[in-house]
Coordinates of C-alpha atoms in Angstrom, one line a residue:
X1 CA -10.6 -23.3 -28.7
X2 CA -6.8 -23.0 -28.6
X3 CA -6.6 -19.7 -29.9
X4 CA -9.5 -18.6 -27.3
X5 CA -7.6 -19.8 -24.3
X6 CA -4.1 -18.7 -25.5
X7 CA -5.5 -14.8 -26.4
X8 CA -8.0 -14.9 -23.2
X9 CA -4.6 -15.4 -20.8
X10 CA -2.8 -13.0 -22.4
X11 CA -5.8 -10.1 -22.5
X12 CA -5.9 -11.2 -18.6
X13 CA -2.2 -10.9 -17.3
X14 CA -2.0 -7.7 -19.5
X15 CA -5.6 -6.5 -17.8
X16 CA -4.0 -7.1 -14.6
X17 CA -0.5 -5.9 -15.1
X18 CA -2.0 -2.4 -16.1
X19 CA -4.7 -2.2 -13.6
X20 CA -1.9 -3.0 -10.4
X21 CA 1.2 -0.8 -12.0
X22 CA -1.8 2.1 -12.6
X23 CA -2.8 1.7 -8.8
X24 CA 0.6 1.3 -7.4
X25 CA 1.6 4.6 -9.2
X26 CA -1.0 6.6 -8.1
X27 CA -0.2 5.7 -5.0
X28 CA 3.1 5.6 -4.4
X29 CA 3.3 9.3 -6.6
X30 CA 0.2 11.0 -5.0
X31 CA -0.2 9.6 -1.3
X32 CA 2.5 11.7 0.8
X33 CA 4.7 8.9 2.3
X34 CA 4.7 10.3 5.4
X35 CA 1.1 9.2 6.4
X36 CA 2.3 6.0 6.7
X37 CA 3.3 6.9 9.9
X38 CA 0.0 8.3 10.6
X39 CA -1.6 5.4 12.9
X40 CA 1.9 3.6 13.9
X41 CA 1.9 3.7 18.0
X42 CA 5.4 3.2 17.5
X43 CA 6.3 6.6 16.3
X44 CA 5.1 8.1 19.8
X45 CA 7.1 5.7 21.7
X46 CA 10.2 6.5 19.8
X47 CA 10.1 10.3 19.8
X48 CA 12.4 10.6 22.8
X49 CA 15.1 8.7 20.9
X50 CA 15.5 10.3 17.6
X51 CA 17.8 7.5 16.5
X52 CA 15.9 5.2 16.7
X53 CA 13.1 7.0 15.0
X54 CA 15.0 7.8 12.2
X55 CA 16.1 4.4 11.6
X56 CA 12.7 2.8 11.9
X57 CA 11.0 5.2 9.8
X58 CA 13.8 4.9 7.0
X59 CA 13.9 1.0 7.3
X60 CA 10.2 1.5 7.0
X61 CA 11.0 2.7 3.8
X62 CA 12.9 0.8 2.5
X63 CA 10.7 -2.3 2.8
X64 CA 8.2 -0.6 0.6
X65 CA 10.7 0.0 -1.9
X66 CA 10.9 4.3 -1.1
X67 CA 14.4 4.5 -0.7
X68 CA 17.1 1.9 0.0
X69 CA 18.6 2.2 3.1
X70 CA 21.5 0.9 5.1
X71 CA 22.0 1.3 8.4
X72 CA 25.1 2.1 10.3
X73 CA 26.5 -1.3 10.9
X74 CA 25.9 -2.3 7.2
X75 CA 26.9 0.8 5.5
X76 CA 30.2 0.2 7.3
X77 CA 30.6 -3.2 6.4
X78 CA 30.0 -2.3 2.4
X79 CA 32.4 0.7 2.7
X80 CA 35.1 -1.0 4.5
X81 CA 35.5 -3.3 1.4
X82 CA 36.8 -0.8 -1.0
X83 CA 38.2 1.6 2.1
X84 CA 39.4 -0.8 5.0
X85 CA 40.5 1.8 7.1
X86 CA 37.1 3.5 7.6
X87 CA 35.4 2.6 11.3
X88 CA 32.0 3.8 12.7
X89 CA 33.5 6.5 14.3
X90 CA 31.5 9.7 13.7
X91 CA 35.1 11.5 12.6
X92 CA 35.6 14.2 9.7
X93 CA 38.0 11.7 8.5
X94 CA 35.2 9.1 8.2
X95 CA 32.8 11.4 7.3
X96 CA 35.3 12.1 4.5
X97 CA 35.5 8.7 3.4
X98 CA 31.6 8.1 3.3
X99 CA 30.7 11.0 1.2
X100 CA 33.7 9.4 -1.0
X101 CA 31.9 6.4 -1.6
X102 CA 28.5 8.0 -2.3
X103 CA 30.0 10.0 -4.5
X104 CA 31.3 6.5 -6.6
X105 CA 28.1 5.1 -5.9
X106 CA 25.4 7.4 -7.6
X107 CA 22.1 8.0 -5.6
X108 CA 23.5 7.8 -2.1
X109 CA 23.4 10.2 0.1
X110 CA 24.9 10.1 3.8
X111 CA 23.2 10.7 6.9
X112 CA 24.3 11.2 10.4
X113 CA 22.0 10.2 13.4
X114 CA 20.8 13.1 15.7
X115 CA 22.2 11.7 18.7
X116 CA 24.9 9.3 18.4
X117 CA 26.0 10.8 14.9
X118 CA 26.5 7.3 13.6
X119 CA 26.2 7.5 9.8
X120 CA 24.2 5.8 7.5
X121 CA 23.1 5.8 3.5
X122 CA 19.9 6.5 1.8
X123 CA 19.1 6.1 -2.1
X124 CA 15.2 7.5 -3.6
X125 CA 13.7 5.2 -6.0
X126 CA 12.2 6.6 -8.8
X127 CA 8.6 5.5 -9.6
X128 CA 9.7 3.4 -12.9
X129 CA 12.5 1.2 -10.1
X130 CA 9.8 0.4 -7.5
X131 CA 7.4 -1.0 -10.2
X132 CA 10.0 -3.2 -11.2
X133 CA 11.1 -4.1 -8.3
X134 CA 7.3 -5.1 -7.3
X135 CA 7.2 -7.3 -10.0
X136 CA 10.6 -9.1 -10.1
X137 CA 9.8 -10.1 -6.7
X138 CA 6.5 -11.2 -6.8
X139 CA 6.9 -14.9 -7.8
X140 CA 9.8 -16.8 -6.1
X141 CA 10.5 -20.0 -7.4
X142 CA 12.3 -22.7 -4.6
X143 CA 15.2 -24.5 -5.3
X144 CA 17.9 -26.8 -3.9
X145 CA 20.1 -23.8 -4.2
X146 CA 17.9 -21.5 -2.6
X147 CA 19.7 -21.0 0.5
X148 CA 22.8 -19.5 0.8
X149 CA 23.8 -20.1 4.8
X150 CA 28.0 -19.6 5.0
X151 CA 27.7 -21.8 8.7
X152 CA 26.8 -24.5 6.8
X153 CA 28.8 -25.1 4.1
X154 CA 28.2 -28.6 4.0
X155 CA 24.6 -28.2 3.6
X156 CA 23.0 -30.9 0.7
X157 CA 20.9 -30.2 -2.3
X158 CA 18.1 -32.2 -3.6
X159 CA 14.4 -32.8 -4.4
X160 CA 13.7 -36.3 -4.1
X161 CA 10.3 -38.1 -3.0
X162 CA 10.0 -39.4 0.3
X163 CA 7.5 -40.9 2.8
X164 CA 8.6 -38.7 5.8
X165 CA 7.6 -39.8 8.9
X166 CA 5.6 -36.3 9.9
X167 CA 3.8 -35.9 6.9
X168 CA 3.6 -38.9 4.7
X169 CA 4.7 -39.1 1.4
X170 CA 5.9 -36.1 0.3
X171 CA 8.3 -33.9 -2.3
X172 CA 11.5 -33.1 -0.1
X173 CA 13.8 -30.4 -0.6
X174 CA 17.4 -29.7 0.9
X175 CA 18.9 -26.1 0.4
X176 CA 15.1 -25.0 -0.3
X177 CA 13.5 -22.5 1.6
X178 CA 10.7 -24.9 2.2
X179 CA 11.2 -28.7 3.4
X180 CA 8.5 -29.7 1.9
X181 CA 7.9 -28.8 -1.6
X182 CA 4.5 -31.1 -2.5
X183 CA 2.5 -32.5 0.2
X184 CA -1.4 -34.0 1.0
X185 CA -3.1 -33.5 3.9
X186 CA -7.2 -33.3 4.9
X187 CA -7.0 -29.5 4.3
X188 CA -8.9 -28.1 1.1
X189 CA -7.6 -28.3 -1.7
X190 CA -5.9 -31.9 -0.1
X191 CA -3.0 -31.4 -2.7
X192 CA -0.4 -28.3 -1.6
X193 CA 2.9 -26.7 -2.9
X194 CA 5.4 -24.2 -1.9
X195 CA 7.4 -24.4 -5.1
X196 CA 6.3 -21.4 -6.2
X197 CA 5.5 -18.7 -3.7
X198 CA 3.9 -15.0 -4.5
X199 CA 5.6 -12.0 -2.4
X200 CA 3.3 -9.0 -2.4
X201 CA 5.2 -7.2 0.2
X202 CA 5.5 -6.7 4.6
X203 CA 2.2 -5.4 5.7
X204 CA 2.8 -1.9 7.0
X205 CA 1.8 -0.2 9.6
X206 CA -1.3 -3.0 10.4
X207 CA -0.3 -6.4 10.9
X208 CA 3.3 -5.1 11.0
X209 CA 6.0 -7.2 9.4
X210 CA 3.8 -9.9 8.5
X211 CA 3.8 -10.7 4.5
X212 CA 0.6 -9.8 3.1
X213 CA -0.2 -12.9 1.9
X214 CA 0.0 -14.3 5.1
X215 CA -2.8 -11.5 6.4
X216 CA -5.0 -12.5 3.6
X217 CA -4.5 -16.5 3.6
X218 CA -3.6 -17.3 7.2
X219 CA -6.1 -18.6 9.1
X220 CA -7.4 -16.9 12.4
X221 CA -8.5 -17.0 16.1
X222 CA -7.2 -19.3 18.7
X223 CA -4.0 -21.6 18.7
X224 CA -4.8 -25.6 17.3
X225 CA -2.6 -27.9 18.8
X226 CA -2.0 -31.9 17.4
X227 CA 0.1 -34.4 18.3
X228 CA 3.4 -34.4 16.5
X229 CA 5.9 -37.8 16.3
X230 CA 9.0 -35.4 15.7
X231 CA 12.0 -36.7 13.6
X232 CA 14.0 -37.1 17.2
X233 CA 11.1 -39.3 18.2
X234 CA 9.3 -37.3 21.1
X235 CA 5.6 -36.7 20.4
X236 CA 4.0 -34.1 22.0
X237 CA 1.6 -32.0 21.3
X238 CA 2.1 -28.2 19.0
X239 CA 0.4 -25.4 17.2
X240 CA 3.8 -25.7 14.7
X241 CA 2.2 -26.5 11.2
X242 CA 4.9 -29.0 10.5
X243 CA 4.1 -28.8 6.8
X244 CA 5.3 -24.9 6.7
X245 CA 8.5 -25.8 8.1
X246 CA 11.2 -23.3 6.6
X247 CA 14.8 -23.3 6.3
X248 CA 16.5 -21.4 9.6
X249 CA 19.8 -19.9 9.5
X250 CA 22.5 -21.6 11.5
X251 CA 23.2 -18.2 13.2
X252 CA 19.5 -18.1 14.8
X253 CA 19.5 -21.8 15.1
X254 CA 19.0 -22.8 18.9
X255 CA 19.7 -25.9 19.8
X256 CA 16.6 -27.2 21.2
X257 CA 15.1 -26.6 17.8
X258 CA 17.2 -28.9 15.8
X259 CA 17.6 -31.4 18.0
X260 CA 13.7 -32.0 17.4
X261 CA 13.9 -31.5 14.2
X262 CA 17.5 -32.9 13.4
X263 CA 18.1 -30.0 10.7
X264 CA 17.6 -26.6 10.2
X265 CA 14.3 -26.4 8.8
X266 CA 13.0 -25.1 12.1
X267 CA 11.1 -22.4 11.4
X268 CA 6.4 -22.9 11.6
X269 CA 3.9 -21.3 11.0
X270 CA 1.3 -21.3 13.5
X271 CA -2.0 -23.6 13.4
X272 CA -5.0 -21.6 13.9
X273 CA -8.8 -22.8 14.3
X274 CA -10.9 -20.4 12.3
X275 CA -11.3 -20.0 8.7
X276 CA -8.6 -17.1 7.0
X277 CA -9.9 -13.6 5.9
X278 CA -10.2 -15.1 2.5
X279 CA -11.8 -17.9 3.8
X280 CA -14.5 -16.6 5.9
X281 CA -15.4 -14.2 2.9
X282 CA -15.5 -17.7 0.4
X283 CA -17.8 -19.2 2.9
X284 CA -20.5 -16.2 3.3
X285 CA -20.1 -15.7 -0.4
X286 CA -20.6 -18.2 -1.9
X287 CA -23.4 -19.2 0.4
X288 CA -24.9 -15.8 -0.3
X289 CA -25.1 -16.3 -3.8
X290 CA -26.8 -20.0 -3.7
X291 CA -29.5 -18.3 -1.9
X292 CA -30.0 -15.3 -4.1
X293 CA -29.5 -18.2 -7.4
X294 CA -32.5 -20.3 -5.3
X295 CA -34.8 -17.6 -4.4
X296 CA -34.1 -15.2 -7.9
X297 CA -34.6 -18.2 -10.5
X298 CA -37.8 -19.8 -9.5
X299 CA -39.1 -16.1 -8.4
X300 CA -38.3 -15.0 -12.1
X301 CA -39.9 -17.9 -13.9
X302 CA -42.9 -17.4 -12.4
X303 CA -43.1 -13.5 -12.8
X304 CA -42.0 -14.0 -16.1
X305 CA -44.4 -16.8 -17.3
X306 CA -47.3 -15.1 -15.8
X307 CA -46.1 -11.5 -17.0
X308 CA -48.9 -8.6 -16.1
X309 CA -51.0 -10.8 -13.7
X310 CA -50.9 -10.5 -10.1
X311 CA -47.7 -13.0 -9.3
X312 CA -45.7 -10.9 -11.7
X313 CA -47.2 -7.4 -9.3
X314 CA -46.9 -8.9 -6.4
X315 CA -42.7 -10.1 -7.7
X316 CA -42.3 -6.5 -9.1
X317 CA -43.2 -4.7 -6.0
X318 CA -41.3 -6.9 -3.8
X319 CA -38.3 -6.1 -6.1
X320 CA -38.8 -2.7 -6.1
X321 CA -38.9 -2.6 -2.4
X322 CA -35.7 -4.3 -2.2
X323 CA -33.8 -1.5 -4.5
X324 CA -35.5 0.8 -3.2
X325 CA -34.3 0.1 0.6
X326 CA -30.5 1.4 1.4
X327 CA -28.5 -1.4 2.0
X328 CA -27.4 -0.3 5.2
X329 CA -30.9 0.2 6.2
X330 CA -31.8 -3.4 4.6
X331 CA -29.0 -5.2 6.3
X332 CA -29.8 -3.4 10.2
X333 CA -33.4 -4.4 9.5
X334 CA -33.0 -7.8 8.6
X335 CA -30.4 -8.3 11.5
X336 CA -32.8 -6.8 14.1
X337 CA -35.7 -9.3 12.7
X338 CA -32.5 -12.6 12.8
X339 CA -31.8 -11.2 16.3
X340 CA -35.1 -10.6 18.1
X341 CA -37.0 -13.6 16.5
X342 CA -34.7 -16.2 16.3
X343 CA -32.0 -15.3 18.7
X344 CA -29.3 -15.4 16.0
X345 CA -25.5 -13.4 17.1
X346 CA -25.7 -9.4 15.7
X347 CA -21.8 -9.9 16.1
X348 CA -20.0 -12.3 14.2
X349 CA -17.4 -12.9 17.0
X350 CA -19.9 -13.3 19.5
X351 CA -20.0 -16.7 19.0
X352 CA -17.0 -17.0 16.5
X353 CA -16.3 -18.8 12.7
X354 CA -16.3 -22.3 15.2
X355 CA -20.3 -22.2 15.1
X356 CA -22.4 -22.2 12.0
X357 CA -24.9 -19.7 13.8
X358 CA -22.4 -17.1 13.2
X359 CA -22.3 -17.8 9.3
X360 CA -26.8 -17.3 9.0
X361 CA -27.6 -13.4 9.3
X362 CA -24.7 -12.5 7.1
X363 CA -24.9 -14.9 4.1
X364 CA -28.8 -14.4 4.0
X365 CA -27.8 -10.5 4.1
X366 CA -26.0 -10.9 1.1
X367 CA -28.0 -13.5 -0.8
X368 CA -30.9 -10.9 -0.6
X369 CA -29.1 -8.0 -1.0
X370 CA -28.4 -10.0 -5.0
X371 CA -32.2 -11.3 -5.5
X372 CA -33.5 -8.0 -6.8
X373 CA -31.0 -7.3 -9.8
X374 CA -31.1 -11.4 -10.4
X375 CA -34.7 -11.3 -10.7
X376 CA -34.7 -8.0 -12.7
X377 CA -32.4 -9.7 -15.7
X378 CA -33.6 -13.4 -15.6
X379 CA -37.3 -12.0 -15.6
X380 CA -36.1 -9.8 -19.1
X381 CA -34.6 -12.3 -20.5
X382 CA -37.1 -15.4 -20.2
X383 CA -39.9 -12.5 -21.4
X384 CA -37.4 -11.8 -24.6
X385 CA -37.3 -15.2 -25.3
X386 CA -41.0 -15.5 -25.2
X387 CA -41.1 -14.1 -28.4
X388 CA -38.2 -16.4 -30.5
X389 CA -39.6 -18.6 -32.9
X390 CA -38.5 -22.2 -30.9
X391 CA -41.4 -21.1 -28.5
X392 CA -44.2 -20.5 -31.2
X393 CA -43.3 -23.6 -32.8
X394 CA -43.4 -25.0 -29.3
X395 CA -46.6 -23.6 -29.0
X396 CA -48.1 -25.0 -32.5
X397 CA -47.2 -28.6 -31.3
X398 CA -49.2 -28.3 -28.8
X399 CA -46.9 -27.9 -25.7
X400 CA -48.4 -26.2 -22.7
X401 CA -47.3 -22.9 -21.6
X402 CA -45.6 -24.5 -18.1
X403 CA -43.8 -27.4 -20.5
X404 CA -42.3 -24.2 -22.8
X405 CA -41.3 -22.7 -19.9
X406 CA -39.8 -25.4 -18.2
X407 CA -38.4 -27.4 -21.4
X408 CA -37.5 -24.8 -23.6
X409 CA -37.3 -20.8 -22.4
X410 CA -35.4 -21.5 -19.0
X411 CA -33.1 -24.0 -20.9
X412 CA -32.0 -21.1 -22.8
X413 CA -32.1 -18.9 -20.2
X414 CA -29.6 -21.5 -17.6
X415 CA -26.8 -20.7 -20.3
X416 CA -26.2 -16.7 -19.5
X417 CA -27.1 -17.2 -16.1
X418 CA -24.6 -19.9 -15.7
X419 CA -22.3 -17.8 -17.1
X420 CA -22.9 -15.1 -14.4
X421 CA -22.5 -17.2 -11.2
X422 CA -18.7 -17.4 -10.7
X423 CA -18.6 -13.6 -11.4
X424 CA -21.2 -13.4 -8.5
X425 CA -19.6 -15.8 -6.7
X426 CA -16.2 -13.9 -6.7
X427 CA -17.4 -10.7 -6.8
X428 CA -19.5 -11.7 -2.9
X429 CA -15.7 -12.3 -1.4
X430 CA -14.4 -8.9 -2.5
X431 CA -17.4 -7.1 -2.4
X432 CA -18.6 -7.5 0.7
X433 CA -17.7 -4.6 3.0
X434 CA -20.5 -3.1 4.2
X435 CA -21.7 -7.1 5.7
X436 CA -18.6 -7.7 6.9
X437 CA -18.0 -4.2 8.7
X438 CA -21.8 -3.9 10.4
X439 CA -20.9 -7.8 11.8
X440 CA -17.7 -7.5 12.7
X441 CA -16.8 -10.3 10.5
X442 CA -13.1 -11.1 9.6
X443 CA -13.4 -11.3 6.1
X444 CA -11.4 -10.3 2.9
X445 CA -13.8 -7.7 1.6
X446 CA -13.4 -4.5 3.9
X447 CA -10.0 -5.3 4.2
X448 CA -9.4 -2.8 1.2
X449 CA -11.4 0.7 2.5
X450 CA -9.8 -0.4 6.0
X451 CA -6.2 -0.5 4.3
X452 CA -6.7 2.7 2.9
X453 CA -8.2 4.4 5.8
X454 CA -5.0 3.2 7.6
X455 CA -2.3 3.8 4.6
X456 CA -1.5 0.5 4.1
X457 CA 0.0 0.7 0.5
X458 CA 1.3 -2.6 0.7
X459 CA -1.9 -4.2 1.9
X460 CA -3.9 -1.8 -0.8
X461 CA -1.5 -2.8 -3.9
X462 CA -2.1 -7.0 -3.0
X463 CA -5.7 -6.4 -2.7
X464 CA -6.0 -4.9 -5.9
X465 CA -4.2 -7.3 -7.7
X466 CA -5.6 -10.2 -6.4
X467 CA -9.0 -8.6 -6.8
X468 CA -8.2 -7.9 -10.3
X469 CA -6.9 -11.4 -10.8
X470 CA -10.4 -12.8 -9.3
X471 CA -12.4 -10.6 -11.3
X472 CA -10.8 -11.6 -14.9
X473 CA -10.5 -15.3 -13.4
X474 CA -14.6 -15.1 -13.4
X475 CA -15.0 -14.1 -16.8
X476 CA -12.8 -16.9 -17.8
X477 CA -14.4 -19.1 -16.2
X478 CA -18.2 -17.9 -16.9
X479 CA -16.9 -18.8 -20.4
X480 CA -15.8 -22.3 -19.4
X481 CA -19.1 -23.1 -17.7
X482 CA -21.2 -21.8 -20.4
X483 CA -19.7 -24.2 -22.7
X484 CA -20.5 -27.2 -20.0
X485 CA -23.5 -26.3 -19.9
X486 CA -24.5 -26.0 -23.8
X487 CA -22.1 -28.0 -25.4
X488 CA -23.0 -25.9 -28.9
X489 CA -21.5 -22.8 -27.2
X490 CA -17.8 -22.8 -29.1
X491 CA -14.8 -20.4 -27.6
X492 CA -13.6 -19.3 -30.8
X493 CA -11.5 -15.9 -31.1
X494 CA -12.7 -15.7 -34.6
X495 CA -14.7 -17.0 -36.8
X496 CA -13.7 -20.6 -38.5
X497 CA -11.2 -21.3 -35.3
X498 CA -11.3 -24.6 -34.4

């Protein structure tokens, strides 16, 4: 069992370490770079001030790790340390000295702005460096040393356990990026971290500047507010998650802000009311796939135990029917019928994630949307095992064809399709689009053909990961809950492994 979980994580992070780096190079070698800029409204507003343009396009890419890129006022602080009598004047002399350092600095090239000729430095990254630099920057680990802010040179450095008076008891930092490093709250999963943190990159040109994690996991809609005892000892009310609260530099500090908080972890996220994109795509999901498990099971014992008479027809036409029907056309028809006979929203924003009505058309969409192929491989299997020798033994004792059924064929049956439920259950979130686009439902699964359609690479790259992550997490854990549900059922790698 050792051996099994030990070789299963390694066949997983290497499964998902080739799959990403695969993805990421095709894109970031074949995709021209400059359809990035394709959809950006801000490339029109900027075209009558090419300085601007340049340097927004170029810190553009740089932030998905193209080129690196300093701008005037930094390239002249770097240079000025090896040459302190270069300035930002755009003289031959300076000019002279810039070149100079590119020259000691391989890569760099220099660059003068159309208008004001104000210089500034670009390097390319090769393929191989932006790989790298995607991965050495995907986890971040917080520490007490964390923060590095030169105004506050006095700043302390711990983890210690406290019962803070926002939030309970708590693990503290100081000098971490995040105050608090464990905390408990009523939001699932009750028990939270920011110890260690995943960076997949600045969504670009949606959602602009926001972290891409933050797109996927945030949640959405209207402001939350909820009253706040603050460490000064006002309460009022805030949409500020307190437990987000993040380290702010003593530069950008204003004065209002630490005075409420007495420190300079200032910096919230906001509290929203609906669900995230993740979220909302758990909840129609998984949803979706108890009602194709409810209706596909008992459907398929019955075909299968009266196989060839007229409830196994009657199960087989119905089934063909389904496959037969275009999903597109399956899902307008069924929200036509949820619409005109039961009054239920055609628009998932219509009434928003707040009300449960919005949640009914689109789970039972893709509940049914699974029955067919359920009810297709459950019925095969249970008519297979109709055959094994535990059933004609079952059968020579006496035991009536709905006790074999019940007692012995589906028992066997429960074990594969155990093992296929948090496959479906994962593969619902991602998979999706099609629901989630006709409803207008902010979900996680169109995110990726809308990501593409608007050259998101960074938004494209952290969906495939963490899709591939989810989909090898499934297998994993079909594994796991075949073996709770037949105890016999041993995760060996080989055979003899204990």
């Amino acid at each position: 069992m050792k051996k099994y979980f030990f070789f299963r994580i390694i066949r997983s992070i290497v499964s998902i370490f080739l799959v990403t780096t695969l993805t990421y190079a095709l894109i970031y070698s074949l995709v021209p770079r400059r359809t990035i800029f394709q959809d950006d409204p801000n490339i029109t507003k900027l075209k009558s001030d090419p300085d601007k343009l340049e340097d927004y396009q170029n810190t553009a890419f740089s932030k998905m790790d193209y080129i690196d890129y300093h701008n005037s006022k930094s390239l002249l602080e770097i240079v000025k340390k090896e040459y302190p009598k270069v300035t930002a004047e755009p003289t031959e002399a300076n000019k002279e000295i810039y070149e100079k350092w590119a020259k000691e600095n391989p890569g760099w090239k220099i660059g003068q702005f159309e208008i004001s000729k104000g210089f500034y430095a670009t390097k390319e990254l090769n393929l191989a460096q932006r790989v790298g630099r995607f991965y050495s920057n995907l986890i971040h680990i917080d520490h007490p040393w964390k923060i590095k802010d030169p105004d506050n040179p006095d700043l302390k450095r711990s983890i210690k356990i406290e019962n803070d008076p926002e939030v309970g008891w708590s693990l503290v930092g100081s000098g971490t990026q995040h105050k608090y490093l464990i905390y408990f709250n009523s939001s699932f999963p009750f028990i939270h971290q920011n110890i260690v943190t995943f960076n997949l990159g600045v969504s670009y040109p949606t959602y602009a500047q926001v972290p891409v994690l933050d797109v996927i996991s945030q949640r959405q809609g209207k402001t939350k507010s909820t009253e706040v005892t603050f460490e000064d000892g006002t309460t009022k009310k805030t949409s500020a998650n307190i437990y987000s609260r993040e380290y702010t530099m003593t530069a950008n500090l204003s004065a209002s802000a630490k005075k409420q908080y007495e420190d300079n972890y200032t910096t919230t996220e906001t509290i929203h009311q609906d669900p995230s994109m993740v979220g909302t795509s758990f909840i129609m999901g998984s949803l979706g796939v108890l009602i194709a498990y409810l209706v596909a099971i008992p459907m398929s014992v019955l075909m299968a135990r009266f196989k060839g008479k007229l409830v196994d027809k009657v199960g087989i036409a119905i089934v063909t029917v389904l496959i037969s029907v275009p999903s597109l056309a399956f899902i307008y028809f069924f929200r036509f019928i949820g619409n005109g006979l039961f009054k239920l929203p055609t628009m998932f924003p219509t009434l928003g994630a707040g009300n449960v009505k919005s949640y009914i058309l689109p789970t039972i969409i893709l509940g049914f949307l699974s029955v067919p192929g359920l009810v297709i491989w459950i019925r095969r299997y249970m008519i297979d095992q109709q055959s094994a020798d535990y059933v004609k033994f079952a059968k020579a004792k006496g035991l009536s064809a709905g006790e074999i059924s019940r007692r012995h064929i589906f028992k066997n049956a429960i074990i594969p399709i155990a093992n296929g439920i948090p496959g479906s259950i994962i593969g619902a979130i991602s998979g999706a689009t099609i629901t989630e686009t006709i409803f207008a439902a902010p979900g996680m699964g169109k995110m990726l053909p809308e990501a593409i359609k608007d050259h998101n690479n960074p938004i494209v790259i952290g969906l495939v990961l963490i899709f591939t992550t989810i989909a090898v997490l499934s297998v994993f854990l079909g594994d796991i809950t075949m073996t709770l549900v037949d105890p016999r059922i041993k995760l060996n790698t080989s055979k003899g492994d204990d």
